[in-house]
Coordinates of C-alpha atoms and ligand atoms in Angstrom, one line a residue:
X815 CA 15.3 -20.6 -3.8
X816 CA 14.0 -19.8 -0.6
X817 CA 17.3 -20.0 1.5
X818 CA 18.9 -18.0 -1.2
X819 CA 16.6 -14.9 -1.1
X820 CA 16.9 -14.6 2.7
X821 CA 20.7 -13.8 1.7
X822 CA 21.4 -10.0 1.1
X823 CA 23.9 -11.4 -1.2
X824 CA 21.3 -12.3 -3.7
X825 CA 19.2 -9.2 -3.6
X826 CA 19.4 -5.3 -3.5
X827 CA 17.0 -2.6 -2.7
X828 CA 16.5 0.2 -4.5
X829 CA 15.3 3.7 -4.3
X830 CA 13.1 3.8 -7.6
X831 CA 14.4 6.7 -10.0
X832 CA 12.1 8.2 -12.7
X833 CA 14.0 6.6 -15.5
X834 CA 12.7 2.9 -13.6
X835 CA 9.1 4.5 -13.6
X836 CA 7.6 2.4 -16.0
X837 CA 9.7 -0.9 -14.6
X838 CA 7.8 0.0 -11.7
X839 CA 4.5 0.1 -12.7
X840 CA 4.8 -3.2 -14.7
X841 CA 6.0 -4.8 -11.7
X842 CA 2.8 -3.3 -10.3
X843 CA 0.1 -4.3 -12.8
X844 CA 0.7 -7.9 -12.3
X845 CA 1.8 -8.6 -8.7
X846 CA 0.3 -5.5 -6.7
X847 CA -2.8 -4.7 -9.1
X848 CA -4.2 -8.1 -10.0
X849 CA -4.6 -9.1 -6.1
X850 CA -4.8 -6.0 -3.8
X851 CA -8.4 -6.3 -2.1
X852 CA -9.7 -2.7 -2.9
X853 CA -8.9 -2.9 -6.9
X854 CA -10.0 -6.9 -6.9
X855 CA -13.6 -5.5 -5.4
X856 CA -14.4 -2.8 -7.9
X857 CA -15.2 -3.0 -11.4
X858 CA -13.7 -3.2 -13.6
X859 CA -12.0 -5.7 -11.4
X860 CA -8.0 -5.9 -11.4
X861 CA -7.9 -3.2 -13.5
X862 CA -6.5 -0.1 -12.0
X863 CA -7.5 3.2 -13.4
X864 CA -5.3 5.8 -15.2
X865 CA -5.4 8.1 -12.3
X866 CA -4.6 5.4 -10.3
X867 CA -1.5 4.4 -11.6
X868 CA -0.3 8.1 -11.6
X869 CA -1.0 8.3 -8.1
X870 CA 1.3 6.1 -7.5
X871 CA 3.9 6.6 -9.7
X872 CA 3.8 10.6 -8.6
X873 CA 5.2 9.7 -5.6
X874 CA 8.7 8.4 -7.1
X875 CA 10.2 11.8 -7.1
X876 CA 10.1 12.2 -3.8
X877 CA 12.3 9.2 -3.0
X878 CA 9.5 6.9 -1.2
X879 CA 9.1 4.2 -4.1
X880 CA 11.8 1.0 -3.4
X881 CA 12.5 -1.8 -5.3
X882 CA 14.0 -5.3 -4.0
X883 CA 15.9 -6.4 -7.4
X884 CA 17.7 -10.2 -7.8
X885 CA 21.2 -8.9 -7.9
X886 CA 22.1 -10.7 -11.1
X887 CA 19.5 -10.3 -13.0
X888 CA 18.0 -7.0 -12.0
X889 CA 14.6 -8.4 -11.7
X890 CA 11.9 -7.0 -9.5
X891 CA 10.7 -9.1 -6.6
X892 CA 8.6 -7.1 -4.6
X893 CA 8.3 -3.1 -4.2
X894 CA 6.2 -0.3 -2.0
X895 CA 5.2 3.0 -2.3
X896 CA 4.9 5.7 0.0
X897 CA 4.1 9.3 0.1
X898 CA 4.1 12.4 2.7
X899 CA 0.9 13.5 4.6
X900 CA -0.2 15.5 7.4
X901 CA -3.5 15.6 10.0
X902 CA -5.5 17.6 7.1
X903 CA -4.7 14.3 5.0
X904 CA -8.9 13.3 5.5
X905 CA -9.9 16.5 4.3
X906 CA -7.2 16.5 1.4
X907 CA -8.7 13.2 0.1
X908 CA -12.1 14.5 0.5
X909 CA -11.4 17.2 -2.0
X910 CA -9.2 14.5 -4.3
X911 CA -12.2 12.1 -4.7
X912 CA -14.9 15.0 -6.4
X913 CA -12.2 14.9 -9.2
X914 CA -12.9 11.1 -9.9
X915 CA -16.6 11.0 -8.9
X916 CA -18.1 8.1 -10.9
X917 CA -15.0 6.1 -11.3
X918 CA -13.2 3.2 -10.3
X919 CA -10.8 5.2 -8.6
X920 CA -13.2 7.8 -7.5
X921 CA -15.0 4.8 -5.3
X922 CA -11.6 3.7 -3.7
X923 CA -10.3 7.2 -2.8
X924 CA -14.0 7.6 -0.6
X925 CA -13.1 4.5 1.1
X926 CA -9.6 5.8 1.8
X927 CA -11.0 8.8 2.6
X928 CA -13.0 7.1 5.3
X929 CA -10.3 5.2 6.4
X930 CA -7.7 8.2 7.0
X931 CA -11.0 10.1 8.9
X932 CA -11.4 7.5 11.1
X933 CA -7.4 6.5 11.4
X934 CA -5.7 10.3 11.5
X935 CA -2.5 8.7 12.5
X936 CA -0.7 12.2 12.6
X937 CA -3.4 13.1 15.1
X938 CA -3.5 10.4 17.5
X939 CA 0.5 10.1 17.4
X940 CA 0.7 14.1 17.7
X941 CA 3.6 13.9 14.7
X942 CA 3.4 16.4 12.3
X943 CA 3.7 14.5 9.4
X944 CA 4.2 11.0 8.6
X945 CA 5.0 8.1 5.5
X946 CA 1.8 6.3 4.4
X947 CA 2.4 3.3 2.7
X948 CA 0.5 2.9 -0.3
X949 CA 0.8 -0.3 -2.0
X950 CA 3.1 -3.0 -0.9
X951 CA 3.7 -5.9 -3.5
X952 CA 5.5 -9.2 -3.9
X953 CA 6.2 -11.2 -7.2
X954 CA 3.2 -14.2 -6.9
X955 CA 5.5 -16.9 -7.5
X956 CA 7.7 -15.7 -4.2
X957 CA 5.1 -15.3 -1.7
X958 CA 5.9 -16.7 2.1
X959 CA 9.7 -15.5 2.0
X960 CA 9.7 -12.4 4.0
X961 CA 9.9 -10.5 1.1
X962 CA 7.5 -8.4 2.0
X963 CA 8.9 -7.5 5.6
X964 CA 11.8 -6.8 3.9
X965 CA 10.7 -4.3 1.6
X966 CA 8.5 -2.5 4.6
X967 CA 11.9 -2.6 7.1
X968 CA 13.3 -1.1 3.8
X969 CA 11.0 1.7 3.6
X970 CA 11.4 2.4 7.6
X971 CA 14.8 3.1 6.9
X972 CA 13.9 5.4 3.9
X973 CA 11.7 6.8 6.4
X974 CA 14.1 7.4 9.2
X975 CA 17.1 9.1 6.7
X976 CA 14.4 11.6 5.2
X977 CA 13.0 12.4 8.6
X978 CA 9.6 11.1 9.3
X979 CA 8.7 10.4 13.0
X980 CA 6.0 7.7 12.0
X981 CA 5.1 5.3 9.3
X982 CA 1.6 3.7 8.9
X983 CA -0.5 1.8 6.4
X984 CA -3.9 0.4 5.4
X985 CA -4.0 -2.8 5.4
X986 CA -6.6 -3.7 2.6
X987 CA -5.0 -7.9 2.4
X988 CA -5.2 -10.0 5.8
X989 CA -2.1 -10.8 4.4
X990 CA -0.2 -7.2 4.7
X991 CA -2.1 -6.8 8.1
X992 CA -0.8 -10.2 9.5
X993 CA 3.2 -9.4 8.2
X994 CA 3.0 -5.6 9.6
X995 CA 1.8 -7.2 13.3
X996 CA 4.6 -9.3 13.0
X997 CA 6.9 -6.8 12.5
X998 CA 5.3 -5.3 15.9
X999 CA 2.4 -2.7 14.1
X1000 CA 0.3 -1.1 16.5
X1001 CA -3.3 -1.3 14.9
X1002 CA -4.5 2.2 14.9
X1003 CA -8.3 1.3 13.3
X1004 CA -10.5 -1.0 11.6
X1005 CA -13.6 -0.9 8.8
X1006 CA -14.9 -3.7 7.7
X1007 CA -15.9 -3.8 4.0
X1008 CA -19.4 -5.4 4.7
X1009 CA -20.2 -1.9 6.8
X1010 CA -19.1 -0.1 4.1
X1011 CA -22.5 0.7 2.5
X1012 CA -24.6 3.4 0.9
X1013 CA -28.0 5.2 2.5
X1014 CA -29.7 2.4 1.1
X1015 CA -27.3 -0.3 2.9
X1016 CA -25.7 -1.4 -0.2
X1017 CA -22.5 -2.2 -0.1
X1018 CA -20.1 -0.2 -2.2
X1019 CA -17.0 -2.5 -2.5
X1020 CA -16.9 -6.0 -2.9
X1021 CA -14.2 -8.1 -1.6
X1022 CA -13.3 -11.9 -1.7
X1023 CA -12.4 -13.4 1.3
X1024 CA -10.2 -14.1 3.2
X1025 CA -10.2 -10.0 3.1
X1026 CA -12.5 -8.6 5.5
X1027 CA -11.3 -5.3 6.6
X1028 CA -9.2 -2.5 6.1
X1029 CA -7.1 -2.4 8.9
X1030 CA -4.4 0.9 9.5
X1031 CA -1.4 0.1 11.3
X1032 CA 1.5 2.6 12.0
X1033 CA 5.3 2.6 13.8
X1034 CA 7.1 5.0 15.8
X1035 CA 10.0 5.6 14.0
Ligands
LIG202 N1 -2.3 -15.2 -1.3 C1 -2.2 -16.3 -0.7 N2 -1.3 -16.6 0.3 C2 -0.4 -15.5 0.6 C3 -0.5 -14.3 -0.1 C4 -1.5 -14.1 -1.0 N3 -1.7 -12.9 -1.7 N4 0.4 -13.5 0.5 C5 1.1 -14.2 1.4 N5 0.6 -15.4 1.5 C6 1.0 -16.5 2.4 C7 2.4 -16.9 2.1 O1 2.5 -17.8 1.1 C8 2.8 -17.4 3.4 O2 2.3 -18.7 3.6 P1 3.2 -19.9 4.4 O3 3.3 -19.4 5.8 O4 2.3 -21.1 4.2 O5 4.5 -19.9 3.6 C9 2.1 -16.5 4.4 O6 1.0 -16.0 3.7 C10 3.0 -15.4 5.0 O7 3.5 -14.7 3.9 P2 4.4 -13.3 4.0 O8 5.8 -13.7 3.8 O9 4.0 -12.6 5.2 O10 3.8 -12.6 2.7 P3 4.7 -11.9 1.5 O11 5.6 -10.9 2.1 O12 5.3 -12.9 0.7 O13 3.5 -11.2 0.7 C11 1.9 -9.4 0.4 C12 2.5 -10.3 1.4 C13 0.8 -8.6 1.0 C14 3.0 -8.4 -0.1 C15 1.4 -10.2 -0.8 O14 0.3 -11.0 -0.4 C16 1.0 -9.4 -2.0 O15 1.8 -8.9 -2.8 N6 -0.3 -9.3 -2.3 C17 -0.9 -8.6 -3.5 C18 -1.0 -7.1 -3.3 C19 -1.6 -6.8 -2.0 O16 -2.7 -7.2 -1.6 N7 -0.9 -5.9 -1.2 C20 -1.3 -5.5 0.1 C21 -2.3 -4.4 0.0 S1 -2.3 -3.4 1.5

């Protein structure tokens, strides 16, 4: 198997259409959802929200959802998804999160929100926009394969034909944040979840390890 899936013989990407939407999102629940650091350390835990999932399915018009797909049998294997932003991308996520104060989701977006403030990758690369990664996903049992640098060198391209200058990404996983160095990342910033705390020094996400941080990387395009 794993000789095989380094053939691009054996396996196709995709740009995800709406029609593949809820494909997509199935693909999501059990290899993206169940294990992605930020979803894991909230409760309900591994459970993503509603207005989680239709963040990220929102983005599939806009041609910056891919698929890797076994060529004979069509199945997923591992898929991203992106989306546009700007420098105001901070400010636009502080006004997001009051929608979704109180939530599951509502507690993410402040951490992302902290995160972008602290990153501002359109900023500190002086583009005027750029493709933001938002989840990254490969199926469990296919792990270790490059499957998941395939899907990001995917997405560069995507990147490149519809014209963004930079790419970036948080890494919540050491895992993402070890493959994206590889595949020669500059690490713009760094929170670690155990600084991420309330006025009372609680802290207000709780992740397993081997996670520790939330690490932004990004790429010239
Ligand atoms: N748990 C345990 N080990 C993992 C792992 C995971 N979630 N992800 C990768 N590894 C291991 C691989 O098995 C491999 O080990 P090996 O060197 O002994 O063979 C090594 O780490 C390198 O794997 P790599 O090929 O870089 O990873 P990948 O492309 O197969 O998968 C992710 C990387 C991040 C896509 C994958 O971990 C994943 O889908 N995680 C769940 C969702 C998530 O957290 N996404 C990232 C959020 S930003």
């Amino acid at each position: 198997m794993a000789a095989s899936l380094s053939s691009d013989d054996v396996i196709e990407v995709r740009v995800v259409s709406p029609a593949e939407s809820s494909q997509l999102l199935e693909f999501l629940l059990e290899h993206y959802y169940r294990e992605e650091p930020l979803t894991v350390g909230t409760s309900p835990p591994s459970q993503p929200d509603q207005a989680d999932r239709d963040f990220l399915l929102s983005h599939i018009p806009n041609q910056t959802c891919l698929t890797l797909r076994l060529k004979e049998s069509g199945r997923i294997v591992a898929a991203a998804v992106a989306g546009s932003k700007d420098a105001n991308e901070g400010q636009h996520l502080e006004e997001y999160a009051k929608e979704f104060v109180g939530t599951k989701w509502g507690r993410i977006v402040n951490l992302l929100t902290q995160v972008e403030l602290l990153s501002n990758v359109c900023a500190r690369y002086q583009v005027s926009h750029a493709l933001h990664i938002h989840a990254l996903g490969v199926d469990a049992s296919m792990r270790g394969q490059s499957l998941g640098a395939r899907v990001i060198k995917a997405m560069e391209e995507q990147a490149r034909k519809l014209g963004y200058p930079l790419i970036c990404l948080d890494c919540t996983s050491i895992y993402s944040a070890q493959l994206v160095k590889r595949l020669g990342y500059q690490l713009v910033s760094s929170l670690k979840y155990a600084e991420y705390t309330n006025e009372e020094g609680i802290q207000l996400i709780q992740v397993p390890p081997p996670h520790e941080r939330v690490q932004t990387y990004a790429l010239k395009l």
